[in-house]
């Protein structure tokens, strides 16, 4: 039995479509929803832990991609460049794990890497691009999930 954590990004036109349930119904997969959010760009982001047979997993991921859902593994790192950060606090409002927090009374942002699940919700929010995603070198491409 294979078990993988993946990040699904749904473009706005797919937000009201029932897509994920078919992983269970048609692909014999089991999943837990670890996080689900709508980003400020009105994309849906969902983090799933998926379990099932390897061939079912591959077919399920192919199905998601064919419907227009972006699928990537949850094995990437998020880097916060403190020197670029203006400590505006925008990212701390969306961070689901409190990896990014605003310390008071100093009003300075702190990043705790070990709490970060690389959901990327903070990246598009940052006005000065102080947060970036870096791909784990062990993975060759987004196809290699
Ligand atoms: S990528 Fe990490 S730091 Fe950014 S919102 Fe997600 S959990 Fe928080
Ligand atoms: S959104 Fe960007 S600039 Fe603002 S606190 Fe977060 S990392 Fe710093």
PDB file of C-alpha atoms and ligand atoms in Angstrom:
ATOM      1  CA  UNK A   1       0.000   0.000   0.000  1.00  0.00           C
ATOM      2  CA  UNK A   2       1.421   3.326  -1.108  1.00  0.00           C
ATOM      3  CA  UNK A   3       0.915   6.529   0.900  1.00  0.00           C
ATOM      4  CA  UNK A   4       1.724   9.998  -0.444  1.00  0.00           C
ATOM      5  CA  UNK A   5       1.057  13.582   0.546  1.00  0.00           C
ATOM      6  CA  UNK A   6       0.223  15.840  -2.357  1.00  0.00           C
ATOM      7  CA  UNK A   7      -0.824  19.437  -2.924  1.00  0.00           C
ATOM      8  CA  UNK A   8      -3.740  19.946  -5.319  1.00  0.00           C
ATOM      9  CA  UNK A   9      -4.369  23.357  -6.857  1.00  0.00           C
ATOM     10  CA  UNK A  10      -7.798  23.928  -8.397  1.00  0.00           C
ATOM     11  CA  UNK A  11      -8.245  26.818 -10.829  1.00  0.00           C
ATOM     12  CA  UNK A  12     -11.236  29.037 -10.102  1.00  0.00           C
ATOM     13  CA  UNK A  13     -13.604  27.392 -12.677  1.00  0.00           C
ATOM     14  CA  UNK A  14     -13.159  24.027 -10.937  1.00  0.00           C
ATOM     15  CA  UNK A  15     -13.851  25.243  -7.409  1.00  0.00           C
ATOM     16  CA  UNK A  16     -17.518  24.184  -7.328  1.00  0.00           C
ATOM     17  CA  UNK A  17     -16.966  20.856  -9.113  1.00  0.00           C
ATOM     18  CA  UNK A  18     -17.037  17.557  -7.232  1.00  0.00           C
ATOM     19  CA  UNK A  19     -13.716  16.128  -8.378  1.00  0.00           C
ATOM     20  CA  UNK A  20     -11.834  14.611  -5.483  1.00  0.00           C
ATOM     21  CA  UNK A  21     -14.531  12.157  -4.394  1.00  0.00           C
ATOM     22  CA  UNK A  22     -13.906  10.196  -7.612  1.00  0.00           C
ATOM     23  CA  UNK A  23     -10.532   9.142  -6.205  1.00  0.00           C
ATOM     24  CA  UNK A  24     -12.533   6.939  -3.843  1.00  0.00           C
ATOM     25  CA  UNK A  25     -15.378   5.986  -6.130  1.00  0.00           C
ATOM     26  CA  UNK A  26     -13.488   5.256  -9.365  1.00  0.00           C
ATOM     27  CA  UNK A  27      -9.871   4.724  -8.306  1.00  0.00           C
ATOM     28  CA  UNK A  28     -10.165   2.772  -5.048  1.00  0.00           C
ATOM     29  CA  UNK A  29      -8.083   5.321  -3.181  1.00  0.00           C
ATOM     30  CA  UNK A  30      -8.448   6.532   0.401  1.00  0.00           C
ATOM     31  CA  UNK A  31      -7.532  10.064   1.345  1.00  0.00           C
ATOM     32  CA  UNK A  32      -7.389  12.406   4.311  1.00  0.00           C
ATOM     33  CA  UNK A  33      -7.758  16.130   3.722  1.00  0.00           C
ATOM     34  CA  UNK A  34      -4.944  17.755   5.701  1.00  0.00           C
ATOM     35  CA  UNK A  35      -5.681  21.333   4.629  1.00  0.00           C
ATOM     36  CA  UNK A  36      -8.095  23.075   2.271  1.00  0.00           C
ATOM     37  CA  UNK A  37      -8.074  26.769   1.452  1.00  0.00           C
ATOM     38  CA  UNK A  38      -9.109  29.311  -1.160  1.00  0.00           C
ATOM     39  CA  UNK A  39      -6.168  31.589  -1.974  1.00  0.00           C
ATOM     40  CA  UNK A  40      -6.450  35.354  -2.580  1.00  0.00           C
ATOM     41  CA  UNK A  41      -6.067  34.539  -6.310  1.00  0.00           C
ATOM     42  CA  UNK A  42      -9.260  32.474  -5.955  1.00  0.00           C
ATOM     43  CA  UNK A  43      -7.561  29.185  -6.526  1.00  0.00           C
ATOM     44  CA  UNK A  44      -8.376  26.256  -4.309  1.00  0.00           C
ATOM     45  CA  UNK A  45      -5.493  24.558  -2.532  1.00  0.00           C
ATOM     46  CA  UNK A  46      -6.000  21.183  -0.912  1.00  0.00           C
ATOM     47  CA  UNK A  47      -3.403  19.026   0.789  1.00  0.00           C
ATOM     48  CA  UNK A  48      -4.251  15.348   0.740  1.00  0.00           C
ATOM     49  CA  UNK A  49      -2.691  12.216   2.121  1.00  0.00           C
ATOM     50  CA  UNK A  50      -3.602   9.529  -0.419  1.00  0.00           C
ATOM     51  CA  UNK A  51      -3.342   5.788   0.157  1.00  0.00           C
ATOM     52  CA  UNK A  52      -3.893   2.923  -2.233  1.00  0.00           C
ATOM     53  CA  UNK A  53      -2.285   0.654  -4.771  1.00  0.00           C
ATOM     54  CA  UNK A  54       0.463   2.215  -6.871  1.00  0.00           C
ATOM     55  CA  UNK A  55      -1.402   1.706 -10.162  1.00  0.00           C
ATOM     56  CA  UNK A  56      -4.610   3.184  -8.707  1.00  0.00           C
ATOM     57  CA  UNK A  57      -2.661   6.145  -7.354  1.00  0.00           C
ATOM     58  CA  UNK A  58      -1.095   6.817 -10.747  1.00  0.00           C
ATOM     59  CA  UNK A  59      -4.480   6.536 -12.512  1.00  0.00           C
ATOM     60  CA  UNK A  60      -6.048   8.845  -9.928  1.00  0.00           C
ATOM     61  CA  UNK A  61      -3.343  11.483 -10.358  1.00  0.00           C
ATOM     62  CA  UNK A  62      -3.680  11.234 -14.149  1.00  0.00           C
ATOM     63  CA  UNK A  63      -7.429  11.802 -13.774  1.00  0.00           C
ATOM     64  CA  UNK A  64      -6.885  14.882 -11.590  1.00  0.00           C
ATOM     65  CA  UNK A  65      -4.441  16.355 -14.078  1.00  0.00           C
ATOM     66  CA  UNK A  66      -6.768  15.655 -17.015  1.00  0.00           C
ATOM     67  CA  UNK A  67      -9.507  17.647 -15.272  1.00  0.00           C
ATOM     68  CA  UNK A  68      -7.146  20.616 -14.908  1.00  0.00           C
ATOM     69  CA  UNK A  69      -6.040  20.159 -11.306  1.00  0.00           C
ATOM     70  CA  UNK A  70      -2.355  20.834 -10.665  1.00  0.00           C
ATOM     71  CA  UNK A  71      -0.812  18.042  -8.597  1.00  0.00           C
ATOM     72  CA  UNK A  72       2.542  18.206  -6.891  1.00  0.00           C
ATOM     73  CA  UNK A  73       4.158  16.271  -4.082  1.00  0.00           C
ATOM     74  CA  UNK A  74       4.481  17.733  -0.629  1.00  0.00           C
ATOM     75  CA  UNK A  75       8.233  17.360  -0.462  1.00  0.00           C
ATOM     76  CA  UNK A  76       9.393  20.848  -1.184  1.00  0.00           C
ATOM     77  CA  UNK A  77      10.956  23.443   1.023  1.00  0.00           C
ATOM     78  CA  UNK A  78       9.868  26.978   1.642  1.00  0.00           C
ATOM     79  CA  UNK A  79      12.543  29.609   2.145  1.00  0.00           C
ATOM     80  CA  UNK A  80      11.934  32.909   3.871  1.00  0.00           C
ATOM     81  CA  UNK A  81      14.426  35.658   3.144  1.00  0.00           C
ATOM     82  CA  UNK A  82      14.444  37.710   6.292  1.00  0.00           C
ATOM     83  CA  UNK A  83      16.542  40.430   4.685  1.00  0.00           C
ATOM     84  CA  UNK A  84      13.775  41.023   2.085  1.00  0.00           C
ATOM     85  CA  UNK A  85      10.869  40.836   4.519  1.00  0.00           C
ATOM     86  CA  UNK A  86       9.155  44.099   5.499  1.00  0.00           C
ATOM     87  CA  UNK A  87       7.296  42.375   8.378  1.00  0.00           C
ATOM     88  CA  UNK A  88       3.942  43.474   6.999  1.00  0.00           C
ATOM     89  CA  UNK A  89       2.378  40.320   8.495  1.00  0.00           C
ATOM     90  CA  UNK A  90       0.206  39.421   5.485  1.00  0.00           C
ATOM     91  CA  UNK A  91       1.607  35.910   5.265  1.00  0.00           C
ATOM     92  CA  UNK A  92       0.919  35.174   8.911  1.00  0.00           C
ATOM     93  CA  UNK A  93      -2.839  35.535   8.319  1.00  0.00           C
ATOM     94  CA  UNK A  94      -2.941  32.593   5.896  1.00  0.00           C
ATOM     95  CA  UNK A  95      -0.347  30.234   7.337  1.00  0.00           C
ATOM     96  CA  UNK A  96      -2.344  27.214   8.560  1.00  0.00           C
ATOM     97  CA  UNK A  97       0.398  25.814  10.792  1.00  0.00           C
ATOM     98  CA  UNK A  98       1.724  28.985  12.434  1.00  0.00           C
ATOM     99  CA  UNK A  99       5.075  28.455  10.767  1.00  0.00           C
ATOM    100  CA  UNK A 100       4.923  32.176  10.053  1.00  0.00           C
ATOM    101  CA  UNK A 101       3.960  34.229  13.067  1.00  0.00           C
ATOM    102  CA  UNK A 102       3.969  37.872  13.996  1.00  0.00           C
ATOM    103  CA  UNK A 103       5.786  38.441  17.249  1.00  0.00           C
ATOM    104  CA  UNK A 104       4.440  41.144  19.497  1.00  0.00           C
ATOM    105  CA  UNK A 105       5.121  43.767  20.673  1.00  0.00           C
ATOM    106  CA  UNK A 106       8.066  43.916  18.255  1.00  0.00           C
ATOM    107  CA  UNK A 107       5.714  43.272  15.283  1.00  0.00           C
ATOM    108  CA  UNK A 108       8.340  41.187  13.549  1.00  0.00           C
ATOM    109  CA  UNK A 109       7.654  38.058  11.559  1.00  0.00           C
ATOM    110  CA  UNK A 110       9.284  34.793  12.567  1.00  0.00           C
ATOM    111  CA  UNK A 111       9.533  31.653  10.416  1.00  0.00           C
ATOM    112  CA  UNK A 112       9.733  28.201  12.018  1.00  0.00           C
ATOM    113  CA  UNK A 113      10.757  25.914   9.203  1.00  0.00           C
ATOM    114  CA  UNK A 114       9.905  22.697  11.039  1.00  0.00           C
ATOM    115  CA  UNK A 115       6.234  23.726  11.228  1.00  0.00           C
ATOM    116  CA  UNK A 116       5.973  24.502   7.510  1.00  0.00           C
ATOM    117  CA  UNK A 117       4.046  22.008   5.350  1.00  0.00           C
ATOM    118  CA  UNK A 118       4.964  23.769   2.071  1.00  0.00           C
ATOM    119  CA  UNK A 119       1.349  24.503   1.192  1.00  0.00           C
ATOM    120  CA  UNK A 120       2.519  27.699  -0.581  1.00  0.00           C
ATOM    121  CA  UNK A 121      -0.430  29.769   0.615  1.00  0.00           C
ATOM    122  CA  UNK A 122       1.963  32.473   1.740  1.00  0.00           C
ATOM    123  CA  UNK A 123       3.979  32.787  -1.478  1.00  0.00           C
ATOM    124  CA  UNK A 124       1.548  34.619  -3.704  1.00  0.00           C
ATOM    125  CA  UNK A 125       0.601  36.963  -0.868  1.00  0.00           C
ATOM    126  CA  UNK A 126       4.047  38.358  -0.200  1.00  0.00           C
ATOM    127  CA  UNK A 127       4.332  41.772  -1.879  1.00  0.00           C
ATOM    128  CA  UNK A 128       8.140  41.711  -1.935  1.00  0.00           C
ATOM    129  CA  UNK A 129       8.613  38.025  -2.835  1.00  0.00           C
ATOM    130  CA  UNK A 130      10.480  37.278   0.354  1.00  0.00           C
ATOM    131  CA  UNK A 131       9.142  33.709   0.377  1.00  0.00           C
ATOM    132  CA  UNK A 132      10.014  31.148  -2.249  1.00  0.00           C
ATOM    133  CA  UNK A 133       9.591  27.469  -2.955  1.00  0.00           C
ATOM    134  CA  UNK A 134      12.605  25.275  -3.574  1.00  0.00           C
ATOM    135  CA  UNK A 135      12.202  21.830  -5.051  1.00  0.00           C
ATOM    136  CA  UNK A 136      13.763  18.897  -3.261  1.00  0.00           C
ATOM    137  CA  UNK A 137      16.684  17.784  -5.428  1.00  0.00           C
ATOM    138  CA  UNK A 138      15.784  14.116  -5.005  1.00  0.00           C
ATOM    139  CA  UNK A 139      12.697  14.672  -7.155  1.00  0.00           C
ATOM    140  CA  UNK A 140      13.342  14.970 -10.879  1.00  0.00           C
ATOM    141  CA  UNK A 141      10.140  16.758 -11.949  1.00  0.00           C
ATOM    142  CA  UNK A 142       6.496  17.365 -11.117  1.00  0.00           C
ATOM    143  CA  UNK A 143       5.706  14.202 -13.064  1.00  0.00           C
ATOM    144  CA  UNK A 144       7.818  12.174 -10.622  1.00  0.00           C
ATOM    145  CA  UNK A 145       5.336  11.921  -7.802  1.00  0.00           C
TER     146      UNK A 145
HETATM  147  S1  LIG B   1       4.096  27.334   2.912  1.00  0.00           S
HETATM  148 FE1  LIG B   1       4.664  26.998   5.047  1.00  0.00          FE
HETATM  149  S2  LIG B   1       4.956  29.056   5.847  1.00  0.00           S
HETATM  150 FE2  LIG B   1       3.781  29.268   3.957  1.00  0.00          FE
HETATM  151  S3  LIG B   1       1.636  29.259   4.584  1.00  0.00           S
HETATM  152 FE3  LIG B   1       2.194  27.141   4.084  1.00  0.00          FE
HETATM  153  S4  LIG B   1       2.803  26.253   6.036  1.00  0.00           S
HETATM  154 FE4  LIG B   1       2.845  28.475   6.304  1.00  0.00          FE
HETATM  155  S1  LIG B   2       4.131  38.822   3.392  1.00  0.00           S
HETATM  156 FE1  LIG B   2       6.315  38.899   2.819  1.00  0.00          FE
HETATM  157  S2  LIG B   2       6.984  40.920   3.494  1.00  0.00           S
HETATM  158 FE2  LIG B   2       5.046  40.510   4.530  1.00  0.00          FE
HETATM  159  S3  LIG B   2       5.654  39.604   6.501  1.00  0.00           S
HETATM  160 FE3  LIG B   2       5.327  37.891   5.083  1.00  0.00          FE
HETATM  161  S4  LIG B   2       7.345  37.477   4.208  1.00  0.00           S
HETATM  162 FE4  LIG B   2       7.453  39.480   5.156  1.00  0.00          FE
END
